[in-house]
């Protein structure tokens, strides 16, 4: 019982920590410009995304002022789509890219936009509550090599293990995944 209580307490404390030391979310963030579809270009590995390709995140407004999050990816082993719906809320001000996101009831984790194309909102670098969570997102399935390398260099400088990044296959495979048939 004592161990279980300590685990719950530790979980509570980790949920309260939305950012990590030395990692600052962007300021001047405009939520409306970030709405819509984003493609996952690269990520650090986690069980909830393991084996997924063609991963996207779609953001839209919620009636309560938050942001609706739909994460979707194709599991090639099972030949099926996996989808999760979550909700996100700004932790500080809506012009700071520091949010808390939940896919599991009352449990929230950090979602920190630490680099962003502030002009066109074409790419972003997103970190979680610690350095084991990192994503490179873009508005298109591919990101130019120089931009991708700059984001990787920035993440490496901040202490992320960029050698462990998984580059997500966003290619247009000649398989119609929705219908489960080949298209040519």
Short mmCIF file of N, CA, C and O in Angstrom, two decimals, residues 31-130:
data_model
loop_
_atom_site.label_atom_id
_atom_site.label_comp_id
_atom_site.label_asym_id
_atom_site.label_seq_id
_atom_site.Cartn_x
_atom_site.Cartn_y
_atom_site.Cartn_z
N UNK A 31 -2.15 30.54 -31.53
CA UNK A 31 -2.82 29.23 -31.60
C UNK A 31 -3.60 29.03 -32.88
O UNK A 31 -3.57 27.94 -33.46
N UNK A 32 -4.28 30.06 -33.35
CA UNK A 32 -5.09 29.90 -34.57
C UNK A 32 -4.24 29.50 -35.77
O UNK A 32 -4.70 28.75 -36.63
N UNK A 33 -3.01 29.98 -35.84
CA UNK A 33 -2.13 29.62 -36.95
C UNK A 33 -1.65 28.17 -36.85
O UNK A 33 -1.22 27.60 -37.84
N UNK A 34 -1.73 27.59 -35.66
CA UNK A 34 -1.24 26.22 -35.48
C UNK A 34 -2.33 25.17 -35.71
O UNK A 34 -2.03 23.98 -35.74
N UNK A 35 -3.56 25.61 -35.88
CA UNK A 35 -4.66 24.66 -36.08
C UNK A 35 -4.53 23.97 -37.43
O UNK A 35 -3.93 24.48 -38.36
N UNK A 36 -5.09 22.77 -37.51
CA UNK A 36 -5.05 22.02 -38.75
C UNK A 36 -4.16 20.80 -38.64
O UNK A 36 -3.85 20.33 -37.55
N UNK A 37 -3.74 20.30 -39.79
CA UNK A 37 -3.01 19.04 -39.87
C UNK A 37 -1.50 19.26 -39.86
O UNK A 37 -0.99 20.15 -40.52
N UNK A 38 -0.79 18.41 -39.10
CA UNK A 38 0.66 18.39 -39.03
C UNK A 38 1.13 16.96 -39.24
O UNK A 38 0.49 16.02 -38.80
N UNK A 39 2.27 16.81 -39.92
CA UNK A 39 2.88 15.50 -40.15
C UNK A 39 4.05 15.32 -39.19
O UNK A 39 4.83 16.25 -38.99
N UNK A 40 4.16 14.12 -38.65
CA UNK A 40 5.28 13.82 -37.78
C UNK A 40 6.47 13.44 -38.66
O UNK A 40 6.41 12.46 -39.39
N UNK A 41 7.53 14.21 -38.57
CA UNK A 41 8.73 13.98 -39.38
C UNK A 41 9.68 13.06 -38.63
O UNK A 41 10.26 12.14 -39.22
N UNK A 42 9.85 13.30 -37.34
CA UNK A 42 10.75 12.48 -36.51
C UNK A 42 10.27 12.53 -35.08
O UNK A 42 9.55 13.45 -34.67
N UNK A 43 10.67 11.50 -34.31
CA UNK A 43 10.28 11.43 -32.90
C UNK A 43 11.26 10.56 -32.14
O UNK A 43 11.96 9.73 -32.72
N UNK A 44 11.28 10.73 -30.84
CA UNK A 44 11.94 9.78 -29.97
C UNK A 44 10.95 8.66 -29.70
O UNK A 44 9.74 8.91 -29.63
N UNK A 45 11.43 7.45 -29.54
CA UNK A 45 10.57 6.27 -29.43
C UNK A 45 9.79 6.23 -28.11
O UNK A 45 10.34 6.53 -27.05
N UNK A 46 8.52 5.87 -28.21
CA UNK A 46 7.66 5.61 -27.06
C UNK A 46 6.68 4.52 -27.43
O UNK A 46 6.28 4.40 -28.58
N UNK A 47 6.27 3.77 -26.43
CA UNK A 47 5.40 2.62 -26.68
C UNK A 47 4.09 3.01 -27.37
O UNK A 47 3.57 2.26 -28.18
N UNK A 48 3.56 4.19 -27.07
CA UNK A 48 2.26 4.56 -27.64
C UNK A 48 2.35 4.90 -29.12
O UNK A 48 1.32 5.02 -29.77
N UNK A 49 3.55 5.04 -29.68
CA UNK A 49 3.69 5.29 -31.12
C UNK A 49 4.53 4.22 -31.81
O UNK A 49 4.76 4.31 -33.03
N UNK A 50 4.98 3.26 -31.07
CA UNK A 50 5.90 2.25 -31.63
C UNK A 50 5.26 1.54 -32.81
O UNK A 50 4.12 1.09 -32.76
N UNK A 51 6.00 1.46 -33.92
CA UNK A 51 5.54 0.76 -35.11
C UNK A 51 4.61 1.55 -36.00
O UNK A 51 4.13 1.03 -37.00
N UNK A 52 4.35 2.81 -35.66
CA UNK A 52 3.42 3.60 -36.47
C UNK A 52 4.16 4.39 -37.55
O UNK A 52 5.23 4.94 -37.31
N UNK A 53 3.56 4.42 -38.72
CA UNK A 53 4.02 5.23 -39.83
C UNK A 53 2.89 6.16 -40.22
O UNK A 53 1.76 6.04 -39.73
N UNK A 54 3.20 7.11 -41.11
CA UNK A 54 2.20 8.06 -41.62
C UNK A 54 1.47 8.74 -40.46
O UNK A 54 0.25 8.91 -40.50
N UNK A 55 2.22 9.14 -39.44
CA UNK A 55 1.65 9.72 -38.24
C UNK A 55 1.33 11.19 -38.47
O UNK A 55 2.14 11.94 -39.02
N UNK A 56 0.13 11.58 -38.06
CA UNK A 56 -0.30 12.98 -38.15
C UNK A 56 -0.90 13.42 -36.82
O UNK A 56 -1.34 12.60 -36.01
N UNK A 57 -0.93 14.72 -36.64
CA UNK A 57 -1.62 15.34 -35.50
C UNK A 57 -2.50 16.43 -36.08
O UNK A 57 -2.05 17.23 -36.91
N UNK A 58 -3.75 16.44 -35.68
CA UNK A 58 -4.69 17.45 -36.15
C UNK A 58 -5.21 18.21 -34.95
O UNK A 58 -5.69 17.62 -33.98
N UNK A 59 -5.09 19.54 -35.02
CA UNK A 59 -5.49 20.42 -33.92
C UNK A 59 -6.68 21.27 -34.34
O UNK A 59 -6.71 21.81 -35.44
N UNK A 60 -7.65 21.39 -33.44
CA UNK A 60 -8.81 22.25 -33.68
C UNK A 60 -9.25 22.85 -32.35
O UNK A 60 -8.88 22.36 -31.28
N UNK A 61 -10.06 23.90 -32.44
CA UNK A 61 -10.53 24.57 -31.22
C UNK A 61 -11.57 23.73 -30.50
O UNK A 61 -12.39 23.07 -31.14
N UNK A 62 -11.54 23.81 -29.18
CA UNK A 62 -12.57 23.21 -28.34
C UNK A 62 -13.48 24.33 -27.85
O UNK A 62 -13.05 25.48 -27.72
N UNK A 63 -14.71 24.00 -27.53
CA UNK A 63 -15.65 25.01 -27.04
C UNK A 63 -15.23 25.60 -25.70
O UNK A 63 -15.59 26.73 -25.38
N UNK A 64 -14.47 24.85 -24.91
CA UNK A 64 -14.06 25.33 -23.59
C UNK A 64 -12.77 26.16 -23.64
O UNK A 64 -12.20 26.49 -22.59
N UNK A 65 -12.31 26.52 -24.84
CA UNK A 65 -11.12 27.34 -24.98
C UNK A 65 -9.84 26.54 -25.16
O UNK A 65 -8.79 27.11 -25.45
N UNK A 66 -9.91 25.25 -25.01
CA UNK A 66 -8.75 24.40 -25.21
C UNK A 66 -8.58 24.02 -26.67
O UNK A 66 -9.24 24.57 -27.56
N UNK A 67 -7.70 23.07 -26.90
CA UNK A 67 -7.42 22.59 -28.24
C UNK A 67 -7.68 21.09 -28.29
O UNK A 67 -7.21 20.34 -27.43
N UNK A 68 -8.45 20.67 -29.28
CA UNK A 68 -8.70 19.24 -29.51
C UNK A 68 -7.52 18.69 -30.31
O UNK A 68 -7.07 19.31 -31.27
N UNK A 69 -7.03 17.52 -29.90
CA UNK A 69 -5.89 16.89 -30.54
C UNK A 69 -6.31 15.51 -31.04
O UNK A 69 -6.83 14.71 -30.26
N UNK A 70 -6.11 15.25 -32.31
CA UNK A 70 -6.32 13.91 -32.87
C UNK A 70 -4.97 13.44 -33.41
O UNK A 70 -4.44 14.01 -34.36
N UNK A 71 -4.41 12.42 -32.77
CA UNK A 71 -3.18 11.80 -33.25
C UNK A 71 -3.55 10.52 -33.97
O UNK A 71 -4.35 9.73 -33.47
N UNK A 72 -2.94 10.31 -35.15
CA UNK A 72 -3.30 9.17 -35.97
C UNK A 72 -2.06 8.60 -36.65
O UNK A 72 -1.20 9.36 -37.09
N UNK A 73 -1.97 7.28 -36.70
CA UNK A 73 -0.85 6.64 -37.38
C UNK A 73 -1.25 5.26 -37.86
O UNK A 73 -2.21 4.66 -37.34
N UNK A 74 -0.51 4.76 -38.84
CA UNK A 74 -0.82 3.46 -39.41
C UNK A 74 0.14 2.41 -38.86
O UNK A 74 1.36 2.56 -38.97
N UNK A 75 -0.42 1.35 -38.27
CA UNK A 75 0.36 0.24 -37.75
C UNK A 75 0.55 -0.75 -38.89
O UNK A 75 -0.40 -1.44 -39.29
N UNK A 76 1.77 -0.82 -39.41
CA UNK A 76 2.03 -1.67 -40.58
C UNK A 76 1.95 -3.16 -40.24
O UNK A 76 1.57 -3.96 -41.09
N UNK A 77 2.28 -3.51 -39.02
CA UNK A 77 2.23 -4.92 -38.63
C UNK A 77 0.79 -5.42 -38.58
O UNK A 77 0.48 -6.50 -39.06
N UNK A 78 -0.10 -4.62 -38.00
CA UNK A 78 -1.51 -5.01 -37.87
C UNK A 78 -2.35 -4.56 -39.06
O UNK A 78 -3.52 -4.91 -39.16
N UNK A 79 -1.74 -3.75 -39.94
CA UNK A 79 -2.45 -3.21 -41.11
C UNK A 79 -3.73 -2.49 -40.71
O UNK A 79 -4.81 -2.72 -41.27
N UNK A 80 -3.58 -1.60 -39.71
CA UNK A 80 -4.74 -0.82 -39.26
C UNK A 80 -4.29 0.54 -38.73
O UNK A 80 -3.15 0.72 -38.32
N UNK A 81 -5.23 1.47 -38.77
CA UNK A 81 -4.99 2.80 -38.24
C UNK A 81 -5.19 2.79 -36.73
O UNK A 81 -6.08 2.12 -36.22
N UNK A 82 -4.38 3.57 -36.05
CA UNK A 82 -4.51 3.77 -34.60
C UNK A 82 -4.76 5.26 -34.41
O UNK A 82 -4.07 6.10 -35.00
N UNK A 83 -5.75 5.60 -33.60
CA UNK A 83 -6.11 7.00 -33.40
C UNK A 83 -6.36 7.26 -31.92
O UNK A 83 -6.93 6.42 -31.23
N UNK A 84 -5.92 8.43 -31.46
CA UNK A 84 -6.16 8.84 -30.08
C UNK A 84 -6.62 10.29 -30.07
O UNK A 84 -6.08 11.13 -30.81
N UNK A 85 -7.63 10.56 -29.27
CA UNK A 85 -8.14 11.93 -29.14
C UNK A 85 -7.75 12.47 -27.77
O UNK A 85 -7.92 11.80 -26.76
N UNK A 86 -7.25 13.67 -27.78
CA UNK A 86 -6.85 14.31 -26.53
C UNK A 86 -7.31 15.75 -26.48
O UNK A 86 -7.98 16.25 -27.39
N UNK A 87 -6.92 16.40 -25.40
CA UNK A 87 -7.24 17.81 -25.22
C UNK A 87 -6.02 18.51 -24.64
O UNK A 87 -5.26 17.91 -23.87
N UNK A 88 -5.83 19.76 -25.03
CA UNK A 88 -4.69 20.53 -24.57
C UNK A 88 -5.16 21.90 -24.09
O UNK A 88 -6.12 22.45 -24.63
N UNK A 89 -4.44 22.42 -23.10
CA UNK A 89 -4.74 23.73 -22.54
C UNK A 89 -3.44 24.47 -22.29
O UNK A 89 -2.43 23.86 -21.92
N UNK A 90 -3.47 25.78 -22.47
CA UNK A 90 -2.28 26.59 -22.19
C UNK A 90 -2.02 26.61 -20.69
O UNK A 90 -2.95 26.75 -19.89
N UNK A 91 -0.76 26.48 -20.32
CA UNK A 91 -0.38 26.47 -18.91
C UNK A 91 -0.19 27.89 -18.40
O UNK A 91 -0.58 28.21 -17.29
N UNK A 92 0.39 28.74 -19.21
CA UNK A 92 0.62 30.12 -18.80
C UNK A 92 -0.33 31.02 -19.57
O UNK A 92 -1.50 31.11 -19.25
N UNK A 93 0.19 31.66 -20.60
CA UNK A 93 -0.63 32.54 -21.45
C UNK A 93 -0.80 31.90 -22.82
O UNK A 93 0.03 31.11 -23.23
N UNK A 94 -1.84 32.26 -23.56
CA UNK A 94 -2.05 31.66 -24.89
C UNK A 94 -1.03 32.08 -25.93
O UNK A 94 -1.01 31.52 -27.02
N UNK A 95 -0.15 33.04 -25.62
CA UNK A 95 0.89 33.42 -26.57
C UNK A 95 2.24 32.77 -26.23
O UNK A 95 3.26 33.11 -26.81
N UNK A 96 2.22 31.80 -25.31
CA UNK A 96 3.42 31.03 -24.95
C UNK A 96 3.14 29.58 -25.31
O UNK A 96 2.11 29.02 -24.93
N UNK A 97 4.05 28.95 -26.03
CA UNK A 97 3.85 27.58 -26.51
C UNK A 97 4.06 26.52 -25.44
O UNK A 97 4.73 25.52 -25.68
N UNK A 98 3.48 26.74 -24.29
CA UNK A 98 3.57 25.80 -23.17
C UNK A 98 2.16 25.31 -22.85
O UNK A 98 1.34 26.08 -22.35
N UNK A 99 1.92 24.04 -23.16
CA UNK A 99 0.60 23.48 -22.95
C UNK A 99 0.68 22.22 -22.10
O UNK A 99 1.75 21.62 -21.96
N UNK A 100 -0.46 21.83 -21.58
CA UNK A 100 -0.59 20.52 -20.95
C UNK A 100 -1.58 19.75 -21.81
O UNK A 100 -2.57 20.31 -22.28
N UNK A 101 -1.28 18.48 -22.05
CA UNK A 101 -2.12 17.68 -22.93
C UNK A 101 -2.50 16.39 -22.22
O UNK A 101 -1.72 15.85 -21.44
N UNK A 102 -3.71 15.93 -22.48
CA UNK A 102 -4.20 14.70 -21.87
C UNK A 102 -4.89 13.82 -22.90
O UNK A 102 -5.71 14.29 -23.68
N UNK A 103 -4.51 12.55 -22.88
CA UNK A 103 -5.20 11.54 -23.67
C UNK A 103 -5.86 10.53 -22.74
O UNK A 103 -6.55 9.63 -23.19
N UNK A 104 -5.63 10.68 -21.44
CA UNK A 104 -6.10 9.70 -20.44
C UNK A 104 -6.74 10.42 -19.26
O UNK A 104 -6.11 10.59 -18.21
N UNK A 105 -7.96 10.87 -19.42
CA UNK A 105 -8.71 11.45 -18.31
C UNK A 105 -8.02 12.63 -17.66
O UNK A 105 -7.60 13.55 -18.33
N UNK A 106 -7.85 12.56 -16.34
CA UNK A 106 -7.33 13.73 -15.62
C UNK A 106 -5.81 13.84 -15.64
O UNK A 106 -5.25 14.75 -15.03
N UNK A 107 -5.10 12.95 -16.33
CA UNK A 107 -3.65 12.96 -16.33
C UNK A 107 -3.12 13.78 -17.49
O UNK A 107 -3.45 13.53 -18.64
N UNK A 108 -2.30 14.79 -17.17
CA UNK A 108 -1.75 15.69 -18.18
C UNK A 108 -0.24 15.58 -18.22
O UNK A 108 0.40 15.33 -17.20
N UNK A 109 0.30 15.80 -19.40
CA UNK A 109 1.74 15.86 -19.59
C UNK A 109 2.09 17.13 -20.33
O UNK A 109 1.25 17.77 -20.94
N UNK A 110 3.35 17.50 -20.25
CA UNK A 110 3.81 18.72 -20.90
C UNK A 110 3.89 18.59 -22.40
O UNK A 110 4.25 17.54 -22.94
N UNK A 111 3.55 19.64 -23.10
CA UNK A 111 3.65 19.75 -24.55
C UNK A 111 4.21 21.15 -24.80
O UNK A 111 3.49 22.15 -24.64
N UNK A 112 5.49 21.21 -25.11
CA UNK A 112 6.19 22.48 -25.21
C UNK A 112 6.72 22.70 -26.62
O UNK A 112 7.53 21.92 -27.11
N UNK A 113 6.24 23.76 -27.25
CA UNK A 113 6.71 24.11 -28.59
C UNK A 113 7.99 24.92 -28.37
O UNK A 113 7.94 26.04 -27.85
N UNK A 114 9.14 24.32 -28.73
CA UNK A 114 10.41 24.96 -28.41
C UNK A 114 11.09 25.58 -29.63
O UNK A 114 12.07 26.30 -29.48
N UNK A 115 10.58 25.31 -30.81
CA UNK A 115 11.03 25.98 -32.04
C UNK A 115 9.86 25.99 -32.99
O UNK A 115 9.05 25.06 -33.03
N UNK A 116 9.77 27.07 -33.77
CA UNK A 116 8.59 27.25 -34.61
C UNK A 116 8.91 28.19 -35.75
O UNK A 116 9.60 29.20 -35.56
N UNK A 117 8.40 27.87 -36.92
CA UNK A 117 8.41 28.80 -38.04
C UNK A 117 7.32 29.82 -37.73
O UNK A 117 6.14 29.59 -38.00
N UNK A 118 7.70 30.94 -37.12
CA UNK A 118 6.72 31.92 -36.64
C UNK A 118 6.05 32.71 -37.76
O UNK A 118 5.05 33.36 -37.53
N UNK A 119 6.60 32.65 -38.96
CA UNK A 119 6.00 33.39 -40.07
C UNK A 119 4.86 32.58 -40.68
O UNK A 119 3.73 33.04 -40.76
N UNK A 120 5.15 31.36 -41.11
CA UNK A 120 4.17 30.55 -41.83
C UNK A 120 3.64 29.35 -41.04
O UNK A 120 2.72 28.69 -41.51
N UNK A 121 4.22 29.07 -39.89
CA UNK A 121 3.83 27.91 -39.08
C UNK A 121 3.92 26.62 -39.91
O UNK A 121 3.03 25.80 -39.90
N UNK A 122 5.06 26.46 -40.61
CA UNK A 122 5.26 25.29 -41.45
C UNK A 122 5.98 24.15 -40.74
O UNK A 122 5.95 23.02 -41.22
N UNK A 123 6.66 24.42 -39.63
CA UNK A 123 7.35 23.37 -38.88
C UNK A 123 7.45 23.76 -37.42
O UNK A 123 7.34 24.94 -37.07
N UNK A 124 7.64 22.76 -36.58
CA UNK A 124 7.83 23.02 -35.16
C UNK A 124 8.65 21.89 -34.53
O UNK A 124 8.71 20.78 -35.07
N UNK A 125 9.25 22.22 -33.41
CA UNK A 125 9.99 21.27 -32.60
C UNK A 125 9.26 21.25 -31.26
O UNK A 125 9.08 22.29 -30.63
N UNK A 126 8.81 20.06 -30.85
CA UNK A 126 7.98 19.93 -29.66
C UNK A 126 8.66 18.99 -28.67
O UNK A 126 9.13 17.92 -29.05
N UNK A 127 8.68 19.40 -27.41
CA UNK A 127 9.26 18.59 -26.34
C UNK A 127 8.19 18.28 -25.31
O UNK A 127 7.24 19.04 -25.14
N UNK A 128 8.38 17.20 -24.63
CA UNK A 128 7.48 16.83 -23.54
C UNK A 128 8.00 17.33 -22.22
O UNK A 128 8.80 18.27 -22.17
N UNK A 129 7.59 16.69 -21.12
CA UNK A 129 7.98 17.16 -19.79
C UNK A 129 9.43 16.83 -19.43
O UNK A 129 9.97 17.36 -18.47
N UNK A 130 10.07 15.95 -20.21
CA UNK A 130 11.48 15.64 -19.99
C UNK A 130 12.14 15.36 -21.34
O UNK A 130 11.48 15.38 -22.37
#
